[in-house]
PDB file of C-alpha atoms in Angstrom:
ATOM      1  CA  UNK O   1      -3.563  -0.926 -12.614  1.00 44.00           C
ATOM      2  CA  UNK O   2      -7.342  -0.676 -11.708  1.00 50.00           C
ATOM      3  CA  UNK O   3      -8.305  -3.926  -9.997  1.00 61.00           C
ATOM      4  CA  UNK O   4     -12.444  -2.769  -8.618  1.00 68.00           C
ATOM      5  CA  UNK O   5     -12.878  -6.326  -8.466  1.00 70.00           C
ATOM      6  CA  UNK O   6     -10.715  -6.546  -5.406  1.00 78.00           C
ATOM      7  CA  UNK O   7     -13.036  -4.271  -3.455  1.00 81.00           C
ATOM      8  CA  UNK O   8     -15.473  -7.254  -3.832  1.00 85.00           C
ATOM      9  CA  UNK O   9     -13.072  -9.415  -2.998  1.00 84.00           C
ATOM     10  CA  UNK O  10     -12.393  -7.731   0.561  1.00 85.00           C
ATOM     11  CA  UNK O  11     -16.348  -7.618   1.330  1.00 90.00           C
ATOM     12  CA  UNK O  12     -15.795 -11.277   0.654  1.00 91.00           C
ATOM     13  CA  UNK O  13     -13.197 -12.134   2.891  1.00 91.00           C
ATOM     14  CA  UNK O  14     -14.907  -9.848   5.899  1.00 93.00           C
ATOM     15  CA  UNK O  15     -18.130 -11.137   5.474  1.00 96.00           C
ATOM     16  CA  UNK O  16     -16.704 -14.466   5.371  1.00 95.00           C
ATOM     17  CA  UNK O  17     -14.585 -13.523   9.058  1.00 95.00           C
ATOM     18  CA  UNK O  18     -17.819 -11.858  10.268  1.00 96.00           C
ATOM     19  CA  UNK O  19     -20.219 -15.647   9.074  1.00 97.00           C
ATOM     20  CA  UNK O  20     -17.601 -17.417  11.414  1.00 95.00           C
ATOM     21  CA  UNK O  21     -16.616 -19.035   7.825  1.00 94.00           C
ATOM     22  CA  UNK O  22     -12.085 -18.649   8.643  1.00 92.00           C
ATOM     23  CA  UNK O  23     -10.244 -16.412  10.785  1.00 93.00           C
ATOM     24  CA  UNK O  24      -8.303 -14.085   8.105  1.00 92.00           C
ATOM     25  CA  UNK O  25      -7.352 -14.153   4.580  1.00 89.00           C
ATOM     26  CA  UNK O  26      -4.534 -12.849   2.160  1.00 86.00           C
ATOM     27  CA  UNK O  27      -4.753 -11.767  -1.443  1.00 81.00           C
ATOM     28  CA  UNK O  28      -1.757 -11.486  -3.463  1.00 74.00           C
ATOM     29  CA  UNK O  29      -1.877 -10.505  -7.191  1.00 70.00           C
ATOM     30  CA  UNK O  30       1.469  -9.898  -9.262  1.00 65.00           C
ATOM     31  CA  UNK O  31       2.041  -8.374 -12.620  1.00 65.00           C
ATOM     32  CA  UNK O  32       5.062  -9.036 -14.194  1.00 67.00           C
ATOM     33  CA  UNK O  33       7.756  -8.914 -11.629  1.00 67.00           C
ATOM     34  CA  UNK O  34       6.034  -7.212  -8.731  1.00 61.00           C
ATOM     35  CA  UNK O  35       3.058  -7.014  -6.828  1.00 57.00           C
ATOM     36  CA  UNK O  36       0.595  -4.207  -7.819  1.00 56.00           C
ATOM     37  CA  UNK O  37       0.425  -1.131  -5.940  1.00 55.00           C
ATOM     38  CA  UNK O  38      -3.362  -1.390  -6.367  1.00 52.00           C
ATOM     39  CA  UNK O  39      -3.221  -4.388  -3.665  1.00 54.00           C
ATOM     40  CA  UNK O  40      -0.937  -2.721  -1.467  1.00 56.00           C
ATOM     41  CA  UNK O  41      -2.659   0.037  -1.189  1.00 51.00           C
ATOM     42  CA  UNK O  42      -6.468  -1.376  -0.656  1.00 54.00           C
ATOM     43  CA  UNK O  43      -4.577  -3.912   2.549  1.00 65.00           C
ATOM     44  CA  UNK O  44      -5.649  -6.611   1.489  1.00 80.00           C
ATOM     45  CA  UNK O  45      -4.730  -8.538   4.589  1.00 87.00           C
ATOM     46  CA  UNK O  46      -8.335  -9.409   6.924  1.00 89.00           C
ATOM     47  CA  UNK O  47      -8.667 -10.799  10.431  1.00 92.00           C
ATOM     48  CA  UNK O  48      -6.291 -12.994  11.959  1.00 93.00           C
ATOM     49  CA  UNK O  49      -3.913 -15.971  11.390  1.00 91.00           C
ATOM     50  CA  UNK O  50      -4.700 -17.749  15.072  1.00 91.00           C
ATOM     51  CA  UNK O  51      -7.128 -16.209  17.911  1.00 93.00           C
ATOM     52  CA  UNK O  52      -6.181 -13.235  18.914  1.00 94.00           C
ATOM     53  CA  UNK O  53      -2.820 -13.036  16.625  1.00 94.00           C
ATOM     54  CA  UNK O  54      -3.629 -10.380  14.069  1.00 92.00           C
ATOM     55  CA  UNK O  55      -2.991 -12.243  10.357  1.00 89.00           C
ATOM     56  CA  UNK O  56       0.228  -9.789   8.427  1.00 87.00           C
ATOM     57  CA  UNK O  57       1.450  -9.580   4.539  1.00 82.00           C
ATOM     58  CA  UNK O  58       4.679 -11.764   6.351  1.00 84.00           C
ATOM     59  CA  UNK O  59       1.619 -14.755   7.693  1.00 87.00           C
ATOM     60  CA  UNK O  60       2.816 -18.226   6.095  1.00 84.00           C
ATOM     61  CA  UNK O  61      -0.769 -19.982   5.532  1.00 79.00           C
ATOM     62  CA  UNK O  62      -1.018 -23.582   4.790  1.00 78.00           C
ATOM     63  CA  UNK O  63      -2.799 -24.332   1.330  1.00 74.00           C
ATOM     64  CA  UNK O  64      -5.477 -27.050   3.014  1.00 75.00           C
ATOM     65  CA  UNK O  65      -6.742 -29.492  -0.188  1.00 75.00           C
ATOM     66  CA  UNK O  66      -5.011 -27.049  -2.699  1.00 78.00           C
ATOM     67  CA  UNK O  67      -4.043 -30.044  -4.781  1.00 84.00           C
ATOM     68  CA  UNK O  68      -7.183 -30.638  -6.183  1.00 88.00           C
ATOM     69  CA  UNK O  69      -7.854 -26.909  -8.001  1.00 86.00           C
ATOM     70  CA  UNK O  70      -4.548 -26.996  -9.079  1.00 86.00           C
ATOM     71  CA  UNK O  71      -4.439 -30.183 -10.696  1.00 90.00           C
ATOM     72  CA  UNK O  72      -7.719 -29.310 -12.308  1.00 92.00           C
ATOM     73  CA  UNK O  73      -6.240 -25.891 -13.875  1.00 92.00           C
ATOM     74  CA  UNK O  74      -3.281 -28.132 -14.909  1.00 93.00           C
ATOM     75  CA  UNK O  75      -5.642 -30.706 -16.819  1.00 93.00           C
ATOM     76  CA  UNK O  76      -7.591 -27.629 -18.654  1.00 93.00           C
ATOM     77  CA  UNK O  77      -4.232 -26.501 -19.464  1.00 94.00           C
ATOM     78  CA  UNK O  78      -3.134 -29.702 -20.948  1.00 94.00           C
ATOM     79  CA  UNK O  79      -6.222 -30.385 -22.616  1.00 94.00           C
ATOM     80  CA  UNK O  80      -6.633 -27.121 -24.134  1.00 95.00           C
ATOM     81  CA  UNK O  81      -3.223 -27.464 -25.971  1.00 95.00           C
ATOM     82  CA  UNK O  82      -4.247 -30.563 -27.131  1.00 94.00           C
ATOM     83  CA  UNK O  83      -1.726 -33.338 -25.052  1.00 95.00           C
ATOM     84  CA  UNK O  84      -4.459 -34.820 -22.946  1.00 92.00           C
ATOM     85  CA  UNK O  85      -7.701 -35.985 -24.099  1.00 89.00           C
ATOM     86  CA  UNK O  86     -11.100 -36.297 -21.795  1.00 81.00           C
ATOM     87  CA  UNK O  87     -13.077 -39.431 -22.485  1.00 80.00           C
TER      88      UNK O  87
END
């Protein structure tokens, strides 16, 4: 599996470290039942969890306000297949 986009996504997170923006980020992507080799291979593990404690594929991360984008995929979901209606 080619994933270029996650190239981007790297520059992102680093430039992100480098603007003072967080400390480190993660990126996992799955297919099927496992994680692609793709993301292995490209590390795609940046910066660090605390000061000076380097951030690892084993880092826990709390999801801060991650309520509020899942709740809105969950709406689009329902309202797609038709049981919720926006008015």
């Amino acid at each position: 599996m080619s994933l270029p986009q996650l190239t981007l996504t790297r520059q992102l997170l680093e430039q992100g470290i480098d603007e003072g923006l967080h400390l480190g980020g993660q990126v996992y992507v799955s297919r099927g039942a496992g994680t692609t080799s793709y993301v292995e291979s490209q590390n795609l593990v940046v910066g660090e969890r605390a000061p000076g404690l380097p951030m690892t594929p084993e880092t826990l991360n709390i999801w801060l306000s991650s309520t509020k984008p899942v709740t809105a995929v969950a709406l689009g979901r329902l309202w797609q297949q038709g049981y919720l209606a926006l008015d």
